[in-house]
Amino acid sequence: MDKTHNISLGGFAFLIEDRAYQQLLKYLNDVRKSLGNTSDTEEIIYDVEQRMAELLKTQMKGREVIVSQDVVYLIDVLGTPEQYIDEEASHDYSFEEMDRDTKNQYNTSDLKGAMNKIPNFFRHKKLFRDLENKRLAGVFSGLSHYLDMEAVWLRILFLSVYLLMLVIPKLYYLYPFYAMIWTSVYLLFASIIPIAKTTADKLAMRGKEVNIDTLSSAKESYDSDKIRMRLNKQKGKFLGVFAGMSEYYNWDVTWLRIGYALLVLLSLPFKEALFSLFCVILYVMLWLSMNNPKNNFLKADAETSENSERAEFKFVPKSNNFSFWGIVRGFFKGIFYFITAIILSILLVLFVGLSLAFFGINIFFLGTMGGTMLVYDYLPFLIETKWELALLYVSISMLSFVALFVPIKLLINLFSSKKATFPKKWIVTNVILFFVGIIGMSIVAGSTIRSFKAYTFDTQKYSLQNSDNTLVVQNARSQFMLLDDVFSSNYVDHDGSMFMYHNENIEIYVTDKQPYLEVMRTTRGGNIPKAKLNIDKTLYPLEIKNDTILLPNHYKIEKGGLFRGQEIRIKLYLPEKKKITFDRYSKTVVWFNKKFTRVMGNKEYIVTKEGLQEEPTLLN
C-alpha cells in the first residue's frame, strides 16, 4: 500500500502514488532550474505539463493511478535537462561539417534511396489545422507545414480549381454546383483535421520532437519557420501584397510593382483585356491567400514580475432565479426561440430550394413550386450573349452566398451561449460580394432592357374558301400544354426550341373581297435587323383544312432565337352572311371591328355589318 495524491497536470486531474509524486516533483523542479527565472518559464512549464498529460492518457490505458514506471516513461520521452546540455556540447562543430554530414547522409543517386526519403519526411509530422496562420479554417496553413510548402501557393491552387469552371466554355452554367462540391470538400477537411491547440501539437505539426528542449525553444523555432509569406501593409502602397512578396523572396519591390503595372497596361488593347483581367484576379487571389503581418503562435504574455504566479481559473456558479415569474419568462422565451428557429429554418430551406430551382433542380417538397420556376431553361432565350449569362450566374451565386449568411448567423446566435462573432474580413467579403453581385445583375438587366428598344412586325395572309359552308374555328392545343388552366405552360422542347403560351384572341372584320386570314407577328430587338431576326425565329403553326381553321394556343421560338415580347395577332376577314362556329371547348376571345364580342362554343353565328348574330339552331 502507498499514499496517493491528487494533482493537476496541464489542466487535467490525476491520482498519483507518493513515490511517483516525489519523482515527478523533482523532475519538474530540475526543469524549472534549467530554464532560469524568465518571463517564459511558467508558460514553458505549463506546456511540459500538457505534454505529460497527453502521454499519461495514452500510457495508463484505463488505469486510475500514476505509478513510478509511468514517471520513468515520461522522463525517457521528454528527456532530462542535463541530456540536452550534453547534446549541445557534443554537437558544437562548424556549419561546414554539419553541411557535409547532411550531404553524406542523404546523397543517394539510386531511385530506391530517393523513395526511402519520402516516408521519412512525413514520419515525424502530424496533420493539424493551423489556426494562428489561418485565412478561413486553417486547413491550408496546416497542410503547408505537412508538405513543407508555402501556404499561399496551396491557397491559390485551390482558388484556381475553385474558379476553373467559369472559364470553360459551355460549362460555366454548372459553376454553382461545381463550387458547392469544392466548398463541401473544404468543409469536410475542416471537420476531419484536428486543430493544433497545444504547443506539443504545433511542434508535431512542424515535424519536431516534443521534449523539454523543443518546448523551451518553441518561440525560436517559430521565428525560424520559413513557411511565412505575409502581407506587409507598412511598406505596401495598397494592400501590401508586393511588399510582402519582395520581403519573402528578397526582391526589389519597386521593380516588382513596375513590372506588374506594365503587364496590366500594355495588355489592355489585346484579347479584350483578358490578360489584364487575369493579372488583377491574380493580385486579388494573392491578397486573399497571404497571411496578415502578425505573430500569433505562442502569444507572449504581458511582462510580469519574477515572483508572479499563474492566474488560477475559478468557476463561479451563476445564481439561478427559480421565482414563478422567472419560470414563466423562461417558458415563453423558450417558445419564442423555438418558433423563431423554425421560421428561420423554413426560410433557409425555401431559399436553398428556390435557388436550386433557379438553376433547374427541384428538391423534395419544393419540386412542384420549383417546376413552375425553371427560369434556368428560359435564360438562354432572354439573355443575348454568353458573357452576360455567365455574369448573371456569378452574380446570383454571390447574392445567394450573402443571403444565406444572415439566417445562418441568426440561428447560431439563437442556439449558442455566446453571440456569433465573425472576422472583419468575413463581413467585408460579404459586403463586397453583395455590391459586386448587384452591379453584375444591373449590367445584365441594363443590357437586356436595351435589347427591347426597337420594334418591328410582319404579316402573312392565308386565303380561305369562298363557299356556303360554315367556317369552323378550332383550338389546336399542344400535348404539353393541357394544364394551361393552372399554369401558363411555357416549356423548352428537347430540340432546344421554346414554346410560348398564346391567348388565342381573334379579330373579325367585314370585307367585300375574298375571305382570308392574316397573321401579324410583332417583336422587339436591340435594333431593327436584330428584331427582324427574332421574327424569323418565331413560328406560329397555323393550320387551315378546307373550311376548318386550327388555331394553336402557342407559338414557337426556335433554338438560337430570343424572347423579345413577341405577340401574335389573328385577323379574320369575312364577307357578310358568312356562317362561322367555334369549338365547344374553345377559349377564343373574339373582337368584331375592335369591339369585344361574347361567343359560345358549339353555336353558329352569321357575319353582319353590326356584328355576329347567333343562329337559333343548336349544332349537334
Coordinates of C-alpha atoms in Angstrom, one line a residue:
M1 CA 0.0 0.0 0.0
D2 CA 1.1 3.5 -0.7
K3 CA -0.2 7.0 -0.2
T4 CA -1.7 8.9 -3.2
H5 CA -2.0 12.5 -4.2
N6 CA -4.5 14.4 -6.3
I7 CA -2.6 16.6 -8.8
S8 CA -3.3 18.7 -11.9
L9 CA -1.1 18.4 -15.0
G10 CA -1.9 20.8 -17.8
G11 CA -5.4 21.3 -16.6
F12 CA -6.2 17.5 -16.2
A13 CA -6.7 15.8 -12.9
F14 CA -4.7 12.7 -12.0
L15 CA -4.2 10.4 -9.0
I16 CA -0.6 9.5 -8.3
E17 CA 1.3 7.4 -5.8
D18 CA 3.5 9.1 -3.3
R19 CA 6.8 7.7 -4.7
A20 CA 5.9 8.6 -8.2
Y21 CA 4.8 12.0 -7.0
Q22 CA 8.2 12.7 -5.4
Q23 CA 9.9 11.6 -8.7
L24 CA 7.7 13.9 -10.8
L25 CA 8.1 16.8 -8.5
K26 CA 11.9 16.5 -8.5
Y27 CA 11.9 16.3 -12.3
L28 CA 9.7 19.4 -12.8
N29 CA 11.9 21.3 -10.3
D30 CA 15.0 20.4 -12.3
V31 CA 13.4 21.6 -15.5
R32 CA 12.4 24.8 -13.8
K33 CA 16.0 25.4 -12.6
S34 CA 17.4 24.7 -16.1
L35 CA 15.1 27.3 -17.6
G36 CA 16.0 30.0 -15.1
N37 CA 13.8 32.8 -13.9
T38 CA 12.5 34.3 -17.1
S39 CA 9.1 35.6 -18.1
D40 CA 8.5 32.5 -20.2
T41 CA 9.3 29.9 -17.5
E42 CA 5.8 29.4 -16.3
E43 CA 4.5 29.1 -19.8
I44 CA 7.0 26.5 -20.7
I45 CA 6.4 24.5 -17.6
Y46 CA 2.6 24.6 -18.4
D47 CA 3.4 23.3 -21.9
V48 CA 5.5 20.5 -20.4
E49 CA 2.7 19.6 -18.1
Q50 CA 0.3 19.5 -21.0
R51 CA 2.6 17.1 -22.9
M52 CA 2.8 14.9 -19.8
A53 CA -0.9 14.8 -19.6
E54 CA -1.2 13.7 -23.2
L55 CA 1.4 11.0 -22.7
L56 CA -0.2 9.7 -19.5
K57 CA -3.6 9.3 -21.1
T58 CA -2.0 7.0 -23.7
Q59 CA 0.3 5.2 -21.3
M60 CA -2.2 4.4 -18.5
K61 CA -4.8 2.7 -20.7
G62 CA -7.6 2.8 -18.2
R63 CA -5.6 2.7 -15.0
E64 CA -6.5 5.2 -12.4
V65 CA -3.3 5.8 -10.5
I66 CA 0.1 7.0 -11.8
V67 CA 3.0 4.8 -10.7
S68 CA 6.8 5.2 -10.8
Q69 CA 7.0 3.3 -14.1
D70 CA 4.8 6.0 -15.7
V71 CA 7.1 8.8 -14.5
V72 CA 10.1 7.0 -15.8
Y73 CA 8.3 6.7 -19.2
L74 CA 7.7 10.5 -19.1
I75 CA 11.4 11.2 -18.4
D76 CA 12.5 8.9 -21.2
V77 CA 10.2 10.6 -23.7
L78 CA 10.8 14.2 -22.7
G79 CA 14.5 13.8 -21.6
T80 CA 16.4 15.4 -18.8
P81 CA 17.8 19.0 -18.8
E82 CA 21.3 17.6 -18.4
Q83 CA 20.8 15.4 -21.5
Y84 CA 20.2 18.5 -23.8
I85 CA 23.1 20.4 -22.3
D86 CA 25.4 17.5 -23.2
E87 CA 23.9 17.2 -26.7
E88 CA 24.5 20.8 -27.4
A89 CA 28.2 20.5 -26.4
S90 CA 28.7 17.3 -28.4
H91 CA 27.1 19.0 -31.5
D92 CA 29.2 22.1 -31.2
Y93 CA 31.0 21.9 -34.5
S94 CA 31.2 24.1 -37.6
F95 CA 28.4 24.6 -40.1
E96 CA 30.7 23.3 -42.8
E97 CA 31.0 19.9 -41.0
M98 CA 27.2 19.9 -40.4
D99 CA 26.5 20.5 -44.1
R100 CA 29.0 17.9 -45.1
D101 CA 27.5 15.3 -42.8
T102 CA 24.0 16.1 -44.0
K103 CA 25.0 15.7 -47.7
N104 CA 26.8 12.4 -47.0
Q105 CA 23.7 11.1 -45.2
Y106 CA 21.3 11.9 -48.0
N107 CA 23.4 11.9 -51.1
T108 CA 22.0 8.9 -52.8
S109 CA 21.6 8.6 -56.6
D110 CA 19.5 5.5 -56.8
L111 CA 15.7 5.6 -57.1
K112 CA 15.3 3.4 -54.0
G113 CA 17.2 5.8 -51.8
A114 CA 15.2 8.7 -53.1
M115 CA 11.9 6.9 -52.4
N116 CA 13.0 6.0 -48.9
K117 CA 13.3 9.7 -48.0
I118 CA 9.6 10.3 -48.7
P119 CA 8.2 8.3 -45.8
N120 CA 11.0 9.6 -43.5
F121 CA 9.8 13.2 -44.5
F122 CA 6.3 12.6 -43.2
R123 CA 7.1 10.1 -40.4
H124 CA 7.5 12.7 -37.6
K125 CA 4.8 15.1 -38.9
K126 CA 1.2 15.2 -38.0
L127 CA -1.5 16.9 -39.9
F128 CA -3.3 19.6 -37.9
R129 CA -5.2 22.8 -38.7
D130 CA -3.1 25.9 -38.0
L131 CA -5.4 28.5 -36.7
E132 CA -2.7 31.0 -35.9
N133 CA -1.9 31.4 -39.6
K134 CA -5.4 30.7 -41.0
R135 CA -7.4 32.5 -43.6
L136 CA -10.6 30.6 -43.0
A137 CA -10.3 27.3 -41.1
G138 CA -6.6 26.8 -41.1
V139 CA -6.7 23.8 -43.5
F140 CA -4.1 25.0 -46.0
S141 CA -1.8 26.6 -43.3
G142 CA -1.7 23.2 -41.6
L143 CA -1.2 21.4 -44.9
S144 CA 1.6 23.7 -45.8
H145 CA 3.6 22.6 -42.7
Y146 CA 2.9 18.9 -43.5
L147 CA 4.0 19.2 -47.1
D148 CA 6.8 21.8 -46.4
M149 CA 5.3 24.2 -48.9
E150 CA 4.3 27.8 -48.9
A151 CA 0.6 28.1 -47.8
V152 CA 0.0 30.9 -50.2
W153 CA 0.5 28.7 -53.3
L154 CA -1.7 26.0 -51.9
R155 CA -4.5 28.5 -51.4
I156 CA -4.0 30.0 -54.9
L157 CA -4.1 26.4 -56.3
F158 CA -7.4 25.8 -54.6
L159 CA -8.9 29.1 -55.7
S160 CA -7.8 28.4 -59.3
V161 CA -9.5 25.0 -59.2
Y162 CA -12.5 26.6 -57.4
L163 CA -12.9 29.1 -60.3
L164 CA -11.9 26.8 -63.1
M165 CA -15.5 26.1 -64.3
L166 CA -16.1 29.8 -65.1
V167 CA -13.5 29.8 -67.9
I168 CA -14.6 26.5 -69.5
P169 CA -17.0 27.2 -72.5
K170 CA -20.4 25.7 -72.3
L171 CA -19.9 24.6 -68.7
Y172 CA -20.0 27.9 -66.8
Y173 CA -23.7 27.5 -66.0
L174 CA -22.7 24.5 -63.8
Y175 CA -20.4 26.6 -61.7
P176 CA -22.8 26.9 -58.7
F177 CA -22.9 23.1 -58.3
Y178 CA -19.1 22.9 -59.0
A179 CA -18.4 25.5 -56.4
M180 CA -20.7 23.7 -54.0
I181 CA -18.7 20.5 -54.4
W182 CA -15.4 22.1 -53.6
T183 CA -16.9 24.0 -50.7
S184 CA -18.1 20.7 -49.3
V185 CA -14.6 19.2 -49.7
Y186 CA -13.1 22.1 -47.8
L187 CA -15.7 21.9 -45.0
L188 CA -15.1 18.1 -44.9
F189 CA -11.3 18.6 -44.4
A190 CA -12.0 21.3 -41.8
S191 CA -14.2 19.0 -39.8
I192 CA -11.9 16.0 -40.0
I193 CA -8.5 17.5 -39.5
P194 CA -7.9 18.3 -35.8
I195 CA -6.8 21.8 -34.5
A196 CA -3.3 22.3 -33.3
K197 CA -4.3 23.5 -29.8
T198 CA -1.3 22.8 -27.6
T199 CA 2.4 23.6 -28.0
A200 CA 3.0 19.9 -28.5
D201 CA 0.5 19.8 -31.3
K202 CA 2.1 22.8 -33.0
L203 CA 5.6 21.2 -32.7
A204 CA 4.3 17.9 -34.1
M205 CA 2.7 19.8 -36.9
R206 CA 6.2 21.1 -37.9
G207 CA 7.8 17.7 -37.6
K208 CA 9.7 18.5 -34.4
E209 CA 10.1 16.1 -31.4
V210 CA 8.2 17.1 -28.4
N211 CA 10.6 17.3 -25.4
I212 CA 11.9 19.8 -23.0
D213 CA 14.4 21.3 -25.4
T214 CA 11.8 21.9 -28.2
L215 CA 9.1 23.1 -25.7
S216 CA 11.5 25.6 -24.2
S217 CA 12.7 26.9 -27.6
A218 CA 9.2 26.8 -29.3
K219 CA 9.2 30.5 -29.9
E220 CA 12.6 30.5 -31.5
S221 CA 11.6 27.6 -33.8
Y222 CA 8.6 29.7 -34.8
D223 CA 10.7 32.7 -35.6
S224 CA 12.9 30.5 -37.9
D225 CA 9.9 28.9 -39.6
K226 CA 10.3 29.5 -43.3
I227 CA 6.6 28.9 -44.3
R228 CA 5.7 32.6 -43.9
M229 CA 4.7 34.8 -46.8
R230 CA 2.8 37.7 -45.2
L231 CA 1.2 41.0 -46.3
N232 CA 3.4 44.0 -45.5
K233 CA 1.0 46.9 -45.1
Q234 CA 3.6 49.2 -43.5
K235 CA 5.7 49.2 -46.7
G236 CA 2.9 48.5 -49.0
K237 CA 1.2 51.0 -51.3
F238 CA -2.2 49.4 -51.5
L239 CA -2.8 46.1 -49.8
G240 CA 0.8 45.1 -49.0
V241 CA 1.0 42.1 -51.5
F242 CA 4.1 43.1 -53.4
A243 CA 5.8 44.4 -50.3
G244 CA 5.3 41.0 -48.6
M245 CA 6.5 39.1 -51.7
S246 CA 9.6 41.2 -52.0
E247 CA 10.4 40.7 -48.4
Y248 CA 9.9 36.9 -48.6
Y249 CA 11.9 36.4 -51.9
N250 CA 14.3 39.3 -51.2
W251 CA 13.2 41.1 -54.4
D252 CA 13.2 44.8 -55.1
V253 CA 9.6 45.9 -54.5
T254 CA 9.8 48.9 -56.9
W255 CA 10.7 46.8 -59.9
L256 CA 8.0 44.3 -59.0
R257 CA 5.3 47.0 -59.0
I258 CA 6.6 48.5 -62.2
G259 CA 6.6 45.1 -63.9
Y260 CA 3.0 44.3 -62.8
A261 CA 1.8 47.8 -63.9
L262 CA 3.3 47.3 -67.3
L263 CA 1.8 43.9 -67.7
V264 CA -1.7 45.2 -66.9
L265 CA -1.5 48.4 -69.0
L266 CA 0.3 47.0 -72.1
S267 CA -2.1 44.0 -72.4
L268 CA -5.3 46.2 -72.3
P269 CA -5.6 46.5 -76.1
F270 CA -5.2 42.8 -76.8
K271 CA -7.6 39.9 -76.5
E272 CA -10.3 42.1 -75.0
A273 CA -8.0 42.9 -72.0
L274 CA -8.3 39.3 -70.8
F275 CA -4.7 39.1 -69.7
S276 CA -5.1 42.4 -67.7
L277 CA -8.1 40.9 -66.1
F278 CA -6.1 37.8 -65.2
C279 CA -3.4 39.9 -63.6
V280 CA -6.0 41.7 -61.5
I281 CA -7.6 38.4 -60.4
L282 CA -4.2 37.0 -59.6
Y283 CA -3.5 40.1 -57.3
V284 CA -6.8 39.6 -55.5
M285 CA -6.1 35.9 -55.1
L286 CA -2.6 36.7 -53.6
W287 CA -4.3 39.2 -51.2
L288 CA -6.8 36.6 -50.2
S289 CA -4.1 33.9 -49.7
M290 CA -1.4 35.8 -47.9
N291 CA -1.3 35.9 -44.1
N292 CA -1.7 39.1 -42.1
P293 CA 1.5 40.6 -40.6
K294 CA 1.1 39.4 -37.1
N295 CA 2.6 36.7 -34.9
N296 CA 0.0 34.6 -33.2
F297 CA 2.0 31.5 -32.3
L298 CA 2.6 31.2 -28.6
K299 CA 1.5 34.8 -27.8
A300 CA 3.8 36.2 -25.2
D301 CA 2.1 37.2 -22.0
A302 CA 2.5 40.7 -20.7
E303 CA 5.7 41.2 -18.7
T304 CA 5.2 40.3 -15.1
S305 CA 7.5 40.1 -12.1
E306 CA 9.6 37.0 -11.5
N307 CA 7.6 36.1 -8.4
S308 CA 4.2 36.4 -10.1
E309 CA 2.0 33.3 -10.1
R310 CA 0.0 31.8 -12.8
A311 CA -3.6 33.0 -12.7
E312 CA -5.9 30.3 -11.5
F313 CA -9.2 29.7 -13.2
K314 CA -12.1 29.8 -10.8
F315 CA -15.6 28.7 -11.6
V316 CA -18.2 30.9 -10.1
P317 CA -21.7 29.4 -10.4
K318 CA -24.4 31.8 -11.6
S319 CA -27.3 32.2 -9.2
N320 CA -30.5 30.8 -10.6
N321 CA -33.9 32.6 -10.3
F322 CA -36.5 30.0 -9.5
S323 CA -39.3 32.5 -8.9
F324 CA -42.7 32.0 -10.5
W325 CA -42.3 34.9 -12.9
G326 CA -38.8 33.8 -13.8
I327 CA -40.1 30.3 -14.8
V328 CA -42.9 31.9 -16.8
R329 CA -40.5 34.2 -18.6
G330 CA -38.1 31.3 -19.3
F331 CA -41.0 29.3 -20.7
F332 CA -42.2 31.9 -23.1
K333 CA -38.6 32.8 -24.0
G334 CA -38.1 29.1 -25.0
I335 CA -41.3 29.1 -27.1
F336 CA -40.2 32.3 -28.8
Y337 CA -36.7 30.8 -29.6
F338 CA -38.3 27.6 -30.9
I339 CA -40.8 29.4 -33.2
T340 CA -38.1 31.8 -34.4
A341 CA -35.7 28.9 -35.1
I342 CA -38.5 27.1 -37.1
I343 CA -39.2 30.2 -39.1
L344 CA -35.6 30.8 -39.9
S345 CA -35.0 27.2 -40.8
I346 CA -38.0 27.2 -43.2
L347 CA -36.8 30.4 -44.8
L348 CA -33.3 28.9 -45.2
V349 CA -34.7 25.7 -46.7
L350 CA -37.0 27.7 -49.0
F351 CA -34.2 29.9 -50.1
V352 CA -32.0 27.0 -50.9
G353 CA -34.8 25.3 -52.8
L354 CA -35.7 28.3 -54.8
S355 CA -32.0 28.9 -55.6
L356 CA -31.7 25.4 -56.9
A357 CA -34.9 25.7 -58.8
F358 CA -33.5 28.8 -60.5
F359 CA -30.8 26.5 -61.9
G360 CA -33.2 23.8 -62.9
I361 CA -33.1 21.5 -59.8
N362 CA -36.2 20.6 -57.8
I363 CA -35.8 19.2 -54.3
F364 CA -38.3 17.3 -52.1
F365 CA -41.5 19.3 -51.4
L366 CA -40.2 22.2 -53.4
G367 CA -40.4 20.2 -56.6
T368 CA -43.9 21.5 -57.7
M369 CA -43.1 25.1 -57.0
G370 CA -39.6 24.8 -58.5
G371 CA -41.1 23.2 -61.6
T372 CA -43.0 26.4 -62.3
M373 CA -39.8 28.5 -61.9
L374 CA -37.4 26.7 -64.3
V375 CA -36.0 30.0 -65.5
Y376 CA -32.8 28.0 -65.9
D377 CA -34.4 26.7 -69.2
Y378 CA -35.6 30.2 -70.3
L379 CA -32.5 32.3 -69.5
P380 CA -30.7 31.4 -72.9
F381 CA -33.8 32.8 -74.6
L382 CA -33.7 36.0 -72.6
I383 CA -30.0 36.8 -72.3
E384 CA -28.4 37.7 -75.6
T385 CA -24.7 36.9 -75.1
K386 CA -22.8 34.2 -73.3
W387 CA -20.7 36.6 -71.2
E388 CA -23.9 38.2 -69.9
L389 CA -25.3 34.8 -69.0
A390 CA -22.0 33.9 -67.2
L391 CA -22.1 37.2 -65.3
L392 CA -25.7 36.6 -64.3
Y393 CA -24.9 33.1 -62.8
V394 CA -21.8 34.5 -60.9
S395 CA -23.9 37.4 -59.6
I396 CA -26.7 35.1 -58.4
S397 CA -24.1 32.9 -56.7
M398 CA -22.6 35.9 -54.9
L399 CA -26.0 37.2 -53.7
S400 CA -27.1 33.7 -52.7
F401 CA -24.0 33.4 -50.5
V402 CA -24.7 36.7 -48.8
A403 CA -28.4 35.8 -48.4
L404 CA -27.6 32.5 -46.7
F405 CA -25.2 34.3 -44.3
V406 CA -27.9 36.3 -42.4
P407 CA -30.3 33.4 -41.4
I408 CA -27.3 31.2 -40.5
K409 CA -25.9 33.9 -38.2
L410 CA -29.3 34.4 -36.6
L411 CA -29.6 30.6 -36.0
I412 CA -26.2 30.4 -34.4
N413 CA -27.0 33.3 -32.1
L414 CA -30.2 31.7 -31.0
F415 CA -28.7 28.3 -30.0
S416 CA -25.2 29.5 -28.9
S417 CA -24.4 30.7 -25.4
K418 CA -22.2 33.3 -27.0
K419 CA -23.1 35.6 -29.8
A420 CA -21.6 34.6 -33.1
T421 CA -18.7 36.9 -34.0
F422 CA -17.3 36.9 -37.5
P423 CA -13.9 38.3 -38.5
K424 CA -13.9 41.7 -40.1
K425 CA -12.7 40.3 -43.3
W426 CA -15.6 37.9 -43.4
I427 CA -18.0 40.9 -43.1
V428 CA -16.1 42.9 -45.7
T429 CA -16.2 39.9 -48.0
N430 CA -19.9 39.6 -47.7
V431 CA -20.4 43.4 -48.4
I432 CA -18.1 43.2 -51.4
L433 CA -20.0 40.1 -52.7
F434 CA -23.3 41.9 -52.3
F435 CA -22.3 45.0 -54.2
V436 CA -20.4 43.1 -56.9
G437 CA -23.5 40.9 -57.3
I438 CA -25.8 43.9 -57.5
I439 CA -23.5 45.6 -60.1
G440 CA -23.4 42.4 -62.1
M441 CA -27.1 42.0 -62.1
S442 CA -27.5 45.7 -63.0
I443 CA -25.2 45.3 -66.0
V444 CA -27.1 42.2 -67.3
A445 CA -30.5 43.9 -66.6
G446 CA -29.5 47.1 -68.4
S447 CA -28.1 45.3 -71.4
T448 CA -31.3 43.1 -71.6
I449 CA -33.6 46.2 -71.4
R450 CA -31.7 47.9 -74.2
S451 CA -32.3 44.9 -76.4
F452 CA -36.1 45.7 -76.3
K453 CA -35.9 49.2 -77.7
A454 CA -36.5 48.5 -81.4
Y455 CA -39.9 47.3 -82.7
T456 CA -41.0 45.6 -85.9
F457 CA -43.7 43.4 -87.4
D458 CA -44.6 41.3 -90.4
T459 CA -47.9 39.9 -91.8
Q460 CA -48.8 36.6 -93.5
K461 CA -52.0 36.2 -95.5
Y462 CA -53.9 32.9 -95.9
S463 CA -56.7 32.6 -98.5
L464 CA -59.9 30.9 -97.4
Q465 CA -62.5 29.1 -99.5
N466 CA -65.4 31.3 -100.5
S467 CA -68.2 28.7 -100.1
D468 CA -71.5 28.4 -98.4
N469 CA -70.2 26.0 -95.9
T470 CA -69.9 27.1 -92.3
L471 CA -66.4 28.2 -91.3
V472 CA -65.2 26.3 -88.2
V473 CA -62.6 27.7 -85.8
Q474 CA -61.0 25.2 -83.5
N475 CA -58.2 25.2 -81.0
A476 CA -55.1 23.1 -81.6
R477 CA -53.5 22.7 -78.2
S478 CA -50.1 21.3 -77.7
Q479 CA -50.0 18.0 -75.9
F480 CA -47.6 19.6 -73.4
M481 CA -50.0 22.5 -72.6
L482 CA -53.0 20.7 -71.3
L483 CA -52.7 22.3 -67.9
D484 CA -52.8 25.9 -69.0
D485 CA -55.9 26.4 -66.8
V486 CA -53.5 26.3 -63.9
F487 CA -50.2 27.4 -65.4
S488 CA -49.1 29.5 -68.3
S489 CA -47.5 26.4 -69.7
N490 CA -44.3 27.6 -71.4
Y491 CA -41.7 24.9 -71.9
V492 CA -38.4 24.1 -73.7
D493 CA -38.6 21.2 -76.1
H494 CA -35.9 18.5 -76.4
D495 CA -34.6 20.1 -79.6
G496 CA -33.8 23.4 -77.8
S497 CA -36.7 25.4 -79.0
M498 CA -39.2 27.1 -76.7
F499 CA -43.0 27.0 -76.8
M500 CA -44.7 30.1 -75.5
Y501 CA -48.4 30.3 -74.5
H502 CA -50.7 32.2 -76.8
N503 CA -54.0 33.7 -75.6
E504 CA -56.0 32.7 -78.7
N505 CA -57.6 36.1 -79.4
I506 CA -59.1 36.5 -82.9
E507 CA -60.2 39.8 -84.6
I508 CA -63.0 39.6 -87.2
Y509 CA -63.6 42.2 -89.9
V510 CA -66.2 42.5 -92.7
T511 CA -64.8 42.6 -96.3
D512 CA -66.3 42.6 -99.8
K513 CA -63.4 40.6 -101.2
Q514 CA -62.2 37.0 -101.0
P515 CA -62.2 35.9 -97.3
Y516 CA -58.7 35.5 -95.9
L517 CA -56.9 35.2 -92.6
E518 CA -54.0 37.4 -91.6
V519 CA -51.3 36.6 -89.0
M520 CA -49.3 39.5 -87.7
R521 CA -46.1 38.8 -85.7
T522 CA -44.7 41.6 -83.6
T523 CA -41.4 41.6 -81.7
R524 CA -38.6 43.8 -80.4
G525 CA -34.8 43.8 -80.5
G526 CA -31.7 45.9 -79.9
N527 CA -32.1 47.3 -83.4
I528 CA -34.3 46.7 -86.5
P529 CA -32.1 43.9 -88.0
K530 CA -32.0 42.1 -84.7
A531 CA -35.7 42.5 -84.3
K532 CA -36.3 41.0 -87.8
L533 CA -34.0 38.1 -86.9
N534 CA -36.2 37.5 -83.9
I535 CA -39.3 37.4 -86.1
D536 CA -37.7 34.9 -88.4
K537 CA -37.1 32.7 -85.4
T538 CA -40.7 33.0 -84.2
L539 CA -43.1 30.4 -85.8
Y540 CA -46.8 30.2 -85.4
P541 CA -48.0 26.7 -86.5
L542 CA -51.4 27.7 -88.0
E543 CA -53.3 25.0 -90.0
I544 CA -56.2 25.5 -92.5
K545 CA -58.0 22.4 -93.7
N546 CA -60.8 23.2 -96.2
D547 CA -63.4 25.2 -94.0
T548 CA -61.6 24.5 -90.7
I549 CA -59.1 26.8 -89.1
L550 CA -56.9 25.3 -86.4
L551 CA -55.6 28.0 -84.1
P552 CA -52.7 26.8 -81.9
N553 CA -52.5 28.0 -78.3
H554 CA -48.8 28.6 -78.6
Y555 CA -46.0 29.9 -80.8
K556 CA -42.5 28.6 -81.1
I557 CA -39.2 30.3 -80.7
E558 CA -36.5 28.2 -82.5
K559 CA -33.2 27.5 -80.9
G560 CA -30.9 30.5 -81.1
G561 CA -33.8 32.9 -81.1
L562 CA -34.6 35.3 -78.3
F563 CA -37.8 36.2 -76.4
R564 CA -38.4 39.9 -77.1
G565 CA -42.0 40.4 -76.2
Q566 CA -43.4 38.5 -79.3
E567 CA -47.1 38.8 -79.9
I568 CA -49.3 37.0 -82.4
R569 CA -52.5 38.8 -83.7
I570 CA -55.0 36.8 -85.8
K571 CA -57.3 38.8 -88.1
L572 CA -60.1 37.1 -89.9
Y573 CA -61.7 39.0 -92.9
L574 CA -65.1 37.5 -93.9
P575 CA -67.9 38.6 -96.2
E576 CA -71.4 39.4 -94.9
K577 CA -73.8 36.4 -94.3
K578 CA -70.8 34.1 -93.8
K579 CA -71.6 31.5 -91.2
I580 CA -69.0 30.7 -88.5
T581 CA -68.9 28.5 -85.5
F582 CA -66.4 27.9 -82.7
D583 CA -65.1 24.8 -81.0
R584 CA -67.1 23.6 -78.0
Y585 CA -64.1 23.8 -75.7
S586 CA -62.9 26.9 -77.4
K587 CA -61.3 29.7 -75.2
T588 CA -61.1 32.0 -78.2
V589 CA -61.8 35.7 -77.4
V590 CA -63.5 37.4 -80.4
W591 CA -63.2 41.1 -81.3
F592 CA -65.6 42.2 -84.0
N593 CA -64.5 45.5 -85.6
K594 CA -62.3 46.1 -82.5
K595 CA -65.2 45.6 -80.1
F596 CA -65.4 42.7 -77.7
T597 CA -67.9 40.1 -78.7
R598 CA -69.0 37.2 -76.4
V599 CA -69.4 33.9 -78.2
M600 CA -70.1 30.4 -77.1
G601 CA -68.7 27.2 -78.3
N602 CA -70.8 24.8 -80.4
K603 CA -73.1 27.7 -81.6
E604 CA -73.4 29.0 -85.2
Y605 CA -73.1 32.7 -85.9
I606 CA -73.7 34.9 -89.1
V607 CA -71.5 37.7 -90.0
T608 CA -73.2 41.1 -90.4
K609 CA -72.0 44.7 -90.5
E610 CA -73.3 45.2 -87.0
G611 CA -71.6 42.1 -85.6
L612 CA -72.1 38.4 -85.1
Q613 CA -75.7 37.2 -84.9
E614 CA -76.4 33.9 -83.3
E615 CA -78.3 31.3 -85.2
P616 CA -81.2 29.8 -83.2
T617 CA -80.4 26.3 -84.2
L618 CA -78.1 24.3 -81.9
L619 CA -75.5 22.2 -83.6
N620 CA -75.1 18.6 -82.8

